[in-house]
Structure formats: C-alpha cells, structure tokens
Coordinates of C-alpha atoms and ligand atoms in Angstrom, one line a residue:
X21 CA -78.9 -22.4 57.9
X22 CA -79.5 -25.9 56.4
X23 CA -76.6 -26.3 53.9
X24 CA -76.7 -30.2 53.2
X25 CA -79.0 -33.4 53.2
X26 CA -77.6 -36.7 53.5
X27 CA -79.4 -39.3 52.5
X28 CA -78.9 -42.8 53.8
X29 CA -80.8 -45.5 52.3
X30 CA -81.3 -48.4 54.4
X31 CA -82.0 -51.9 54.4
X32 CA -81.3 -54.0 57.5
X33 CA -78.9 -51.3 58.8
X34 CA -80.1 -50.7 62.6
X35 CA -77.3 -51.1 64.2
X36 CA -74.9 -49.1 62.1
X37 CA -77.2 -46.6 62.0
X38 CA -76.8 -44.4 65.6
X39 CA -72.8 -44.5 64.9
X40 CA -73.0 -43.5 61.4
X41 CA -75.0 -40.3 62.7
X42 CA -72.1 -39.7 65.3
X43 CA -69.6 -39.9 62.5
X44 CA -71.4 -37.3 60.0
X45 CA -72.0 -35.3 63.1
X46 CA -68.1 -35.0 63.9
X47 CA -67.5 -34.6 60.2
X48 CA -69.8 -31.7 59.7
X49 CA -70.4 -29.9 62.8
X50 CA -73.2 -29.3 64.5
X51 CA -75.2 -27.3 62.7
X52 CA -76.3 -27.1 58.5
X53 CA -76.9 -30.4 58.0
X54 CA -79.6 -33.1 58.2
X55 CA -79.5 -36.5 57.4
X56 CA -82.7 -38.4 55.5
X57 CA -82.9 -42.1 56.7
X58 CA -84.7 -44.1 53.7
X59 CA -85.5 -47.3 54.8
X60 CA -87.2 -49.7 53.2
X61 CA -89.4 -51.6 55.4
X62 CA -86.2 -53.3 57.0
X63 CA -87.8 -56.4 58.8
X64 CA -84.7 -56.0 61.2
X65 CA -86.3 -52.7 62.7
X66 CA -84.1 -50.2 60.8
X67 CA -87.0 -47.7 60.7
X68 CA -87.9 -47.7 64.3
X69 CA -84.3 -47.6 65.2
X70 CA -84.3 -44.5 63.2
X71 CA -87.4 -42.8 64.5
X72 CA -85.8 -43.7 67.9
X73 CA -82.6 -41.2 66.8
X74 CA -85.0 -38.6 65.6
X75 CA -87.0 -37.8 68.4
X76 CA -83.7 -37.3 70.0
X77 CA -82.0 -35.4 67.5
X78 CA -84.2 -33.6 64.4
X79 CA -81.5 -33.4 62.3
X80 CA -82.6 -36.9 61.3
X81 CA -85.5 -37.6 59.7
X82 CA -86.9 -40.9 58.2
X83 CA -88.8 -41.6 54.4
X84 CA -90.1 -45.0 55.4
X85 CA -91.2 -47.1 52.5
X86 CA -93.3 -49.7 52.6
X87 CA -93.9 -52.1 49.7
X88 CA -91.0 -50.0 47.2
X89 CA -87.4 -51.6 46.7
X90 CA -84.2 -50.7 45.5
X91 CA -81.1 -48.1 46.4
X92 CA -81.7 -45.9 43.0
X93 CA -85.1 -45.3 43.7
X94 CA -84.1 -44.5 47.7
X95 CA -82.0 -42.3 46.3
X96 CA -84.1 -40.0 44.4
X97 CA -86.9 -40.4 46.9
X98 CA -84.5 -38.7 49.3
X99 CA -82.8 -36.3 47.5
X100 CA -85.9 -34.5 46.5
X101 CA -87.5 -35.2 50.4
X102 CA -85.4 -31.8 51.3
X103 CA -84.9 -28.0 51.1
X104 CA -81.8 -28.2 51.5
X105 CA -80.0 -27.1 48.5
X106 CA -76.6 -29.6 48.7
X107 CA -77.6 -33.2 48.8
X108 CA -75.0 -36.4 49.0
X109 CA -75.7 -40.2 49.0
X110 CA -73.7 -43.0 50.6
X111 CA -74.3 -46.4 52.2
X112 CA -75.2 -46.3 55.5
X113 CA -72.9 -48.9 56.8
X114 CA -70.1 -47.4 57.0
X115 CA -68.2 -48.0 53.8
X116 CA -68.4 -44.8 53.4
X117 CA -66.0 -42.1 55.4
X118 CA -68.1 -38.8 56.5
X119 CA -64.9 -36.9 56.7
X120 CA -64.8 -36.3 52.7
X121 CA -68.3 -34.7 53.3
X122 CA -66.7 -30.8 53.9
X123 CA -64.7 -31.0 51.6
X124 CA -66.7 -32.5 48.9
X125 CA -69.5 -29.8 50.0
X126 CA -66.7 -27.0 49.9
X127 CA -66.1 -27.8 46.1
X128 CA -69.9 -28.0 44.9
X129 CA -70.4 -25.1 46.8
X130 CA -67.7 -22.9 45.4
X131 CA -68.8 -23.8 41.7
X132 CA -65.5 -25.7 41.1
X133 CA -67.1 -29.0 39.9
X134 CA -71.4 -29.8 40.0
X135 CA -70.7 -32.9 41.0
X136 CA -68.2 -34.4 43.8
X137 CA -67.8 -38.1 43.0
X138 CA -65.6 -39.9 46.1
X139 CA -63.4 -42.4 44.1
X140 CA -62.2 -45.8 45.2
X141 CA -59.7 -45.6 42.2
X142 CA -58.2 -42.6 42.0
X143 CA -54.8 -41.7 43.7
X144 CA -54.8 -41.8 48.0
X145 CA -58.4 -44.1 47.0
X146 CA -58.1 -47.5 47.8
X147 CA -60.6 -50.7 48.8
X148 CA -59.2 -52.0 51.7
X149 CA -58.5 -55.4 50.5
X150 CA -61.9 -56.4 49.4
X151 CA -61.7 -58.5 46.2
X152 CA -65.0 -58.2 44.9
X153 CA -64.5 -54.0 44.7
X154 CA -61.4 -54.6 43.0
X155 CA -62.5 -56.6 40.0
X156 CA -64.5 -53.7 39.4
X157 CA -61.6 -51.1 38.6
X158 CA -60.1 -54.0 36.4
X159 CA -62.7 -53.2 33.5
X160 CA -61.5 -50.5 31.6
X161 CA -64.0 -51.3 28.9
X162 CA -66.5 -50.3 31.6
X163 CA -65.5 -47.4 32.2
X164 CA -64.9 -46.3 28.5
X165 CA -68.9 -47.4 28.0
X166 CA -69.4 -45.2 31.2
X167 CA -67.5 -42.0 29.6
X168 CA -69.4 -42.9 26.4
X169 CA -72.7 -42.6 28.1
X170 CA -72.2 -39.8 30.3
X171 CA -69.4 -37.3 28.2
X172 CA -67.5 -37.5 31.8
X173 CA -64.5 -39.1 32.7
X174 CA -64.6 -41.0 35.4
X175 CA -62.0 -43.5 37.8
X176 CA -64.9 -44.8 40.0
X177 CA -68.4 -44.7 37.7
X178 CA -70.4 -47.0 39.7
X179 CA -69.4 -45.0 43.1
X180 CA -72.5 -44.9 45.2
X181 CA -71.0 -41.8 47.6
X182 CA -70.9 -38.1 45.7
X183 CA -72.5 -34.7 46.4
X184 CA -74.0 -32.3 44.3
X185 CA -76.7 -29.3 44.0
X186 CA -80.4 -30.4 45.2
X187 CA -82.3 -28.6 42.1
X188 CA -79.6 -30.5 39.5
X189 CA -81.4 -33.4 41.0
X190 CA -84.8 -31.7 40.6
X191 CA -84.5 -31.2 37.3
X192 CA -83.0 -34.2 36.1
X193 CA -85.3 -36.6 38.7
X194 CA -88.2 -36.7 35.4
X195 CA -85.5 -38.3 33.5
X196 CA -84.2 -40.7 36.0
X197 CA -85.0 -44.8 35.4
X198 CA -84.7 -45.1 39.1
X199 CA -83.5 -48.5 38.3
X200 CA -80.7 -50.7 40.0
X201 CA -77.6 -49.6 41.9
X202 CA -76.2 -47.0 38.9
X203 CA -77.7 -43.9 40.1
X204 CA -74.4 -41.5 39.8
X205 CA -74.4 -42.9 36.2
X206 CA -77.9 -42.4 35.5
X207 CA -78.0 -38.3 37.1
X208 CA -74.7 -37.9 34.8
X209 CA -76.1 -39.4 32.1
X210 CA -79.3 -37.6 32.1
X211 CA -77.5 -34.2 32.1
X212 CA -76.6 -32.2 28.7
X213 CA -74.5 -30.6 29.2
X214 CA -72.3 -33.2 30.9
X215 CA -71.7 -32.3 34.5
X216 CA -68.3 -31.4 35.5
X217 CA -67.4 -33.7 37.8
X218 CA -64.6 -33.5 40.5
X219 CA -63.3 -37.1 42.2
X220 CA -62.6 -37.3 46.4
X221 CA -60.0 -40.3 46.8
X222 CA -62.0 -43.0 48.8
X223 CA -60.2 -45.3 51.2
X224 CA -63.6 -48.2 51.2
X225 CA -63.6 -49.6 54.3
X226 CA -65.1 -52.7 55.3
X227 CA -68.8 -52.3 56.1
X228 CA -69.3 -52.0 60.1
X229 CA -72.3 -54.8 61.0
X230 CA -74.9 -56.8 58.8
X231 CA -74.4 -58.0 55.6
X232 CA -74.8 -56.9 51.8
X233 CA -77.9 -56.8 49.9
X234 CA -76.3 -55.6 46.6
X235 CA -74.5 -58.7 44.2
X236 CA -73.5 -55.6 41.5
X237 CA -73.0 -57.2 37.6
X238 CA -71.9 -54.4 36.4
X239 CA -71.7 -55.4 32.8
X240 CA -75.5 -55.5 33.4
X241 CA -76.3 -52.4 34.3
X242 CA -73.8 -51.1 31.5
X243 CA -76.0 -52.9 29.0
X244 CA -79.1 -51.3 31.0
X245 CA -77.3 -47.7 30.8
X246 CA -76.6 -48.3 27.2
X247 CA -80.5 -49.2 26.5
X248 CA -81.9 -46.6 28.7
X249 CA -80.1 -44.1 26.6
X250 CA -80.7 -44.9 23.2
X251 CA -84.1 -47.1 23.5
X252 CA -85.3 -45.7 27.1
X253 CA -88.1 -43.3 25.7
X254 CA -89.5 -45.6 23.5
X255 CA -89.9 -48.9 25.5
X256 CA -89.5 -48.8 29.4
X257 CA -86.6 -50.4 30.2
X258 CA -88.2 -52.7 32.9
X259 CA -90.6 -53.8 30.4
X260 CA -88.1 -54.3 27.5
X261 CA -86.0 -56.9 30.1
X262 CA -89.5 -58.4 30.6
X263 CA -89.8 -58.8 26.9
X264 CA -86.9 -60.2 26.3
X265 CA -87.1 -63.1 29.2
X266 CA -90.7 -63.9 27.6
X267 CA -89.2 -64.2 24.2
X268 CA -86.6 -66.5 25.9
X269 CA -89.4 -68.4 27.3
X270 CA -91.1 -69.2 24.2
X271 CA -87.7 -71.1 23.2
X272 CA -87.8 -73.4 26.3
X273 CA -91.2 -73.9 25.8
X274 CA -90.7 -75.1 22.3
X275 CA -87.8 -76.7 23.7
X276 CA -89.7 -78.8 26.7
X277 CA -92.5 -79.4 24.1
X278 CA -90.2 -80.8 21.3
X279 CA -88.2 -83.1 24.1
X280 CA -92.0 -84.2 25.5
X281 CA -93.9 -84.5 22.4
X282 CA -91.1 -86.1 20.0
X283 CA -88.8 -87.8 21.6
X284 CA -90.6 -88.9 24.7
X285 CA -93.6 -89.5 22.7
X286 CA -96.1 -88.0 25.5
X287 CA -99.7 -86.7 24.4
X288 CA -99.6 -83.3 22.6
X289 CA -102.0 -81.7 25.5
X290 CA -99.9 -82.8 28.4
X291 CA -96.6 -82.0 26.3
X292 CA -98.1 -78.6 25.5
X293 CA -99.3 -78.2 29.7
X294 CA -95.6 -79.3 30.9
X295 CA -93.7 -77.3 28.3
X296 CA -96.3 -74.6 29.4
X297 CA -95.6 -74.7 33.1
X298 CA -91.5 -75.3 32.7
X299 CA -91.7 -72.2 30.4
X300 CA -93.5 -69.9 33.3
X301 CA -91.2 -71.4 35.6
X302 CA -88.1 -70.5 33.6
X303 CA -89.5 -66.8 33.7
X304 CA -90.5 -66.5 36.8
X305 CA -86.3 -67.3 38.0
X306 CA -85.2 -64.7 34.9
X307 CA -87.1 -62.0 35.7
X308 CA -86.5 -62.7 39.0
X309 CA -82.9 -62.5 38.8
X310 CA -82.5 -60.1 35.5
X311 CA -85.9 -57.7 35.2
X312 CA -86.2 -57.3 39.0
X313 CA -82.4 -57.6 39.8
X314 CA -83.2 -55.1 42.2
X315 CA -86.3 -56.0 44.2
X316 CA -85.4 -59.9 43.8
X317 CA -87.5 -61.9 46.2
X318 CA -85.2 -64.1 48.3
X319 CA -85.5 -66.6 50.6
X320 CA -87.7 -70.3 49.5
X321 CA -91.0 -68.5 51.3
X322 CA -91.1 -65.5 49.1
X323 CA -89.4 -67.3 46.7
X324 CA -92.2 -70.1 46.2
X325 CA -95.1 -67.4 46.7
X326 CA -93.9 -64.9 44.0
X327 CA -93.2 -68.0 41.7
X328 CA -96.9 -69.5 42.5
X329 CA -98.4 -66.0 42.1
X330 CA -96.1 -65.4 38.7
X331 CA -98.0 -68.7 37.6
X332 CA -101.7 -67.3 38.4
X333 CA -100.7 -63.8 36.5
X334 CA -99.2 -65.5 33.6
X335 CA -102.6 -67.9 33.3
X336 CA -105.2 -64.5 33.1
X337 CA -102.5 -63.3 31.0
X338 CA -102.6 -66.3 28.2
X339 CA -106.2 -66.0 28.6
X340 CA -106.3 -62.2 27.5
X341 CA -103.9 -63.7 25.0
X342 CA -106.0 -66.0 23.7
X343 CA -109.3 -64.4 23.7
X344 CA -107.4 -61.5 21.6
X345 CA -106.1 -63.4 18.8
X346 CA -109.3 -65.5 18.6
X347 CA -111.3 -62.3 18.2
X348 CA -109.3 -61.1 15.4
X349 CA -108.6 -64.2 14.1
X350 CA -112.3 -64.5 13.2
X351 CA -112.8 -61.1 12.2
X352 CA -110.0 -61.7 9.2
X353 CA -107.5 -60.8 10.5
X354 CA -104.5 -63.0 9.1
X355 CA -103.8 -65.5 11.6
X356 CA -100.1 -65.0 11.7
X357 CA -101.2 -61.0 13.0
X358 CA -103.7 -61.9 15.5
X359 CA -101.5 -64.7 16.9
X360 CA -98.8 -61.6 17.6
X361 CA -101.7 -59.2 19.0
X362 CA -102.4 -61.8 21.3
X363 CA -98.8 -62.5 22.6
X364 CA -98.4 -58.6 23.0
X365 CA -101.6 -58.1 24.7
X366 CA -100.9 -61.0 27.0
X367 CA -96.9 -60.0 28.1
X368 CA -98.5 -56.5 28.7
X369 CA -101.1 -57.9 30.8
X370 CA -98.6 -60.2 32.6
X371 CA -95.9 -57.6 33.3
X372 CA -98.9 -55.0 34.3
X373 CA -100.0 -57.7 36.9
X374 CA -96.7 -59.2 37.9
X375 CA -95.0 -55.8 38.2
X376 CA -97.4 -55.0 40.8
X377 CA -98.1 -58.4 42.4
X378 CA -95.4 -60.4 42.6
X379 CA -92.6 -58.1 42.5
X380 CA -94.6 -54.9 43.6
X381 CA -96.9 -54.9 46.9
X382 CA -100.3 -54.5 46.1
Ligands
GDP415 N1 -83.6 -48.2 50.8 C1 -82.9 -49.2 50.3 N2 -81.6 -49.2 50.6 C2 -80.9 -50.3 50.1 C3 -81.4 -51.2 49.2 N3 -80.4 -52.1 48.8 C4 -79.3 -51.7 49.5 N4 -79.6 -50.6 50.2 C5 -78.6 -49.8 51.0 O1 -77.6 -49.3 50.1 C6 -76.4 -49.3 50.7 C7 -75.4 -50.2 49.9 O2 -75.8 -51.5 50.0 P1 -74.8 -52.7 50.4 O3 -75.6 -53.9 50.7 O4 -73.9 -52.2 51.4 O5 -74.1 -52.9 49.0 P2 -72.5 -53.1 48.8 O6 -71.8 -52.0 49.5 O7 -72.3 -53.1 47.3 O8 -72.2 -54.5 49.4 C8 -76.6 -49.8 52.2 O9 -76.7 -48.7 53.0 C9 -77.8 -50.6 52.1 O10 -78.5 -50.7 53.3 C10 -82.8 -51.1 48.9 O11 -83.4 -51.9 48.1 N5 -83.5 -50.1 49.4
MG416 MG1 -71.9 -51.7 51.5

C-alpha cells in the first residue's frame, strides 16, 4: 500500500538525482513509497534524467513544468500530484538525510504531531559548517515573527524538509500564495487551528553536486508572510510588491527629471523621455530582484530580453494610462482623479502583461 509521496523539486539536479532515489530507497524500504520528481524545465536535462529512472523503477514519477518557476509552487504542485495520503518535501541534492523519513512518517502517522518539521536548530541538528545556514538561526526576531504568524513554535521556520498528511495539504492548497521559498511557513500559517508540529534534529549536509539556485533574505519573506496574512485577501501579494516598486519608480523619475531638466538644463521632452526610460529601467532590476525574487531571470541574455520586453509592456501600459485619464479628464472628471485612474489602469495593465511576458512564459 502506498503510504508516502516524496516530492523532490528540481532545478539543475541530474546528477544527484539517481543517488538521492538510492538513499530514500534504503531509508524506506522497498515498498509504500513513491517519489514525485518536479522539475522545472532544467536546461541541464534534470527531467530526462528523471524519466530515464522511471521507466526503470515506477515508484518515481516526474511533474515536468515548462514555463512555471519557483520551489513553493513545486511544492504544492507535487503534493497534491498523489494519492498517497503522507506527503514530505526536501531538496533534492542531498542536504537533506532520507533516514529521518520513518521516523518522521511514524509520528504523523500515529497522530502524535500533524506536522514533522526536520530542524537544523534544535538539539543533535546542526549545519555542518555552512555559514550562510547559520546566520539564519541567529535571528530570534525571526523566529518570534514566525511564531506570531503561525501560533507554532518553531527552532527551524524556514526548514524546507517536513512531512505531514496529504488532505491537510488539500485543504489548505486554496489558501496557499505559492510564493518564494517559505512554504512550511505558509501551510502553518494558513492553518486554524495551528498545526501541532513535532521537530526531527537535522544534521544539513553539504549539498552533493551543482550549485544553489536559492539566495534566501529571509527578512523578506518575513515581511511577505507578515503582508500575506493581514493584507493577502485584499491585494495579491505579487501585485502589492509590484505596486510598491512602481511607486518607487515614479521618485527616480522625478528624480532623473529634476537632475535633467534643472540642473543640467536639457529640453523638458528629452528630460521627461530619459527620466522616463531610467524610471522603467530602475523597475525592471526591482521587480526583477524583489516582485519575482523567485522566478528572477539571470544571466545578461535573459537578463537584457526581459528588460527590453519590460520596456515594450510598460510603453502599451502608459498608453492605456494615458488614454484613461484623458477620457475622464474631458468628461469632468477632476484632473487630479483621472490622473490616478490612469496610473492604476496602467500598473494593472503592466503587471497583467509583464507577469506573463517577461517573467511568465507566454
Ligand atoms: N522545481 C523547482 N525547484 C527548485 C527551484 N529553485 C530551487 N529548487 C530546488 O529546491 C531545492 C533547494 O534549492 P537549493 O538551490 O539547494 O537551495 P539552498 O539549499 O537554499 O541552497 C533543490 O532541490 C533545488 O533544485 C525552482 O524554481 N523550481
Ligand atoms: Mg540546497
């Protein structure tokens, strides 16, 4: 009988992949387990390399995504991609020890806690000498904010290795942002009553071959928890950070225009055009880094295309914009009004299109 899934999310992982399978396989027998392989769209082969271990073994099975980023939304994707009713998470590269699996599975399973959390920090835990992982267990203000937002107290909040019951995950997934790394701390978050929680000491070993994809600012995604749970339902949280970078934007416009214009003494249209373009610019590497923190494009290729294509939104967008306010404007509408109707309309338009083509796929 199929007791547990593990899901794996992948990016550039092939060739820790086939050992990690041996490892689980040793940790939890032969039999009650399969393993869900979400990869997204490695360009190192991750997903064929994974097919290739399937068609040997179909315990393993692979959710390949193409055009979709980021390790929360993996997550989800493959927690609710089984019937099996115990699901865990954890990195595929080996940072994560299968042996805690049984026993983390024995607890869930006997009712003891709803959720095992493997802990870095808590006693016989430990980070094998990797400094980045420690400044983390430094910040007890973190994890105060973390207890805050979830009602559980926890050693390790941004863990990304715990078990719990499929159908919590069921129920909850309608609820989850699916946004950035923090996916233990958005499932606990979501849940009222808290979940009771029960922590596996974690000795984090160094990860086996490739390199990391994930730069975690945790502080960040504290502030992002914090929003999502007071503010969430009202105004998406992806389209709140794209808000705020636009209203940052209008500064260094006013900024660029004041040094042009004044001090430099250039033309007001070509102040206005440069100010306009160093504005877009300015977004384009904010949202970059902040709003899409988890789908960043990187490298100078995809780096120059998504700012080029960022440009070309943000242009139909100030078009919308102005057409809009011009409308009202001569319909009697106070200018003041119709000037703000036109900036809303326009970042809608902009996020609509940039969400989806310069940070999304299509
Ligand atoms: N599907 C998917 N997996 C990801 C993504 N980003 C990271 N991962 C995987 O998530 C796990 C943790 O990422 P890693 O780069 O090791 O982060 P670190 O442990 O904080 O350095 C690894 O198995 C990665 O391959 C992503 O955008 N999509
Ligand atoms: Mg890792």
């Amino acid at each position: 009988m199929l007791r547990l899934a593990v899901i794996l999310p992948t990016l550039n992982e092939r060739d820790n992949l086939a050992p990690l399978v041996e490892r689980i396989e040793s940790a939890l027998g032969p039999e009650g387990w399969e393993a869900i392989i979400v990869d997204d769209d490695s360009k190192d082969g991750t997903a064929d390399e994974a097919r290739r271990i399937t068609l040997a073994d179909p315990r393993i099975r692979v959710l390949h995504r193409i055009g979709r980023r980021g390790l929360a939304s993996a997550a989800i994707e493959g927690m609710c991609a089984t019937a099996a009713p115990f699901v865990a998470v954890m990195d595929a590269d080996h940072q994560h020890d299968p042996a805690l699996l049984p026993a983390m599975l024995a607890a869930v399973e006997a009712g003891t806690c709803d959720v095992a959390v493997a802990s870095r920090f808590v006693a016989g835990g430990s980070v094998a000498g990797l400094a980045s992982e420690r400044r983390e267990q430094g910040s007890a203000m973190a994890n105060r904010i973390a207890s805050a937002l979830t009602g559980v107290e926890l050693s390790d909040p941004m863990s990304g290795y715990f078990l719990l019951p499929a159908e919590t995950v069921r129920q909850l997934a309608p609820q989850l942002s699916g946004i950035g790394f923090k996916i233990l701390l958005d499932i606990l978050a979501a849940s009222s009553p808290p979940l009771k929680v029960q922590e596996f000491p974690l000795q984090l070993a160094a990860r086996r071959a490739g390199e990391s994809k994930l730069d975690r600012a945790v502080a960040f995604e504290f502030l992002i928890g914090l929003y999502e749970k007071t503010f969430g339902h009202l105004v998406p949280t992806r389209f709140a950070l794209f808000g705020t970078v636009g209203a940052l934007g209008v500064g260094v416009h006013m900024a660029a225009l004041a040094l042009l214009y004044i001090l430099a003494g250039s033309g007001f249209a070509l102040a206005q055009a440069i100010a306009t373009f160093v504005a877009m610019s300015f977004n384009f590497w904010l949202n970059n880094w902040l709003t899409y923190r988890d789908q960043r494009l990187k490298g100078l290729g995809a780096v120059l295309k998504g700012w080029a294509g960022f440009c070309a939104t943000c242009a139909v967008g100030a078009l919308a914009n102005v057409a809009v306010a011009t409308l009202l404007q001569a319909r009697g509408v106070h200018w003041v009004l119709a000037a703000l109707a036109g900036i809303v309309i326009g970042a809608v338009w902009n996020y609509a299109l940039s969400s989806r083509f310069v940070w999304g796929r299509y």
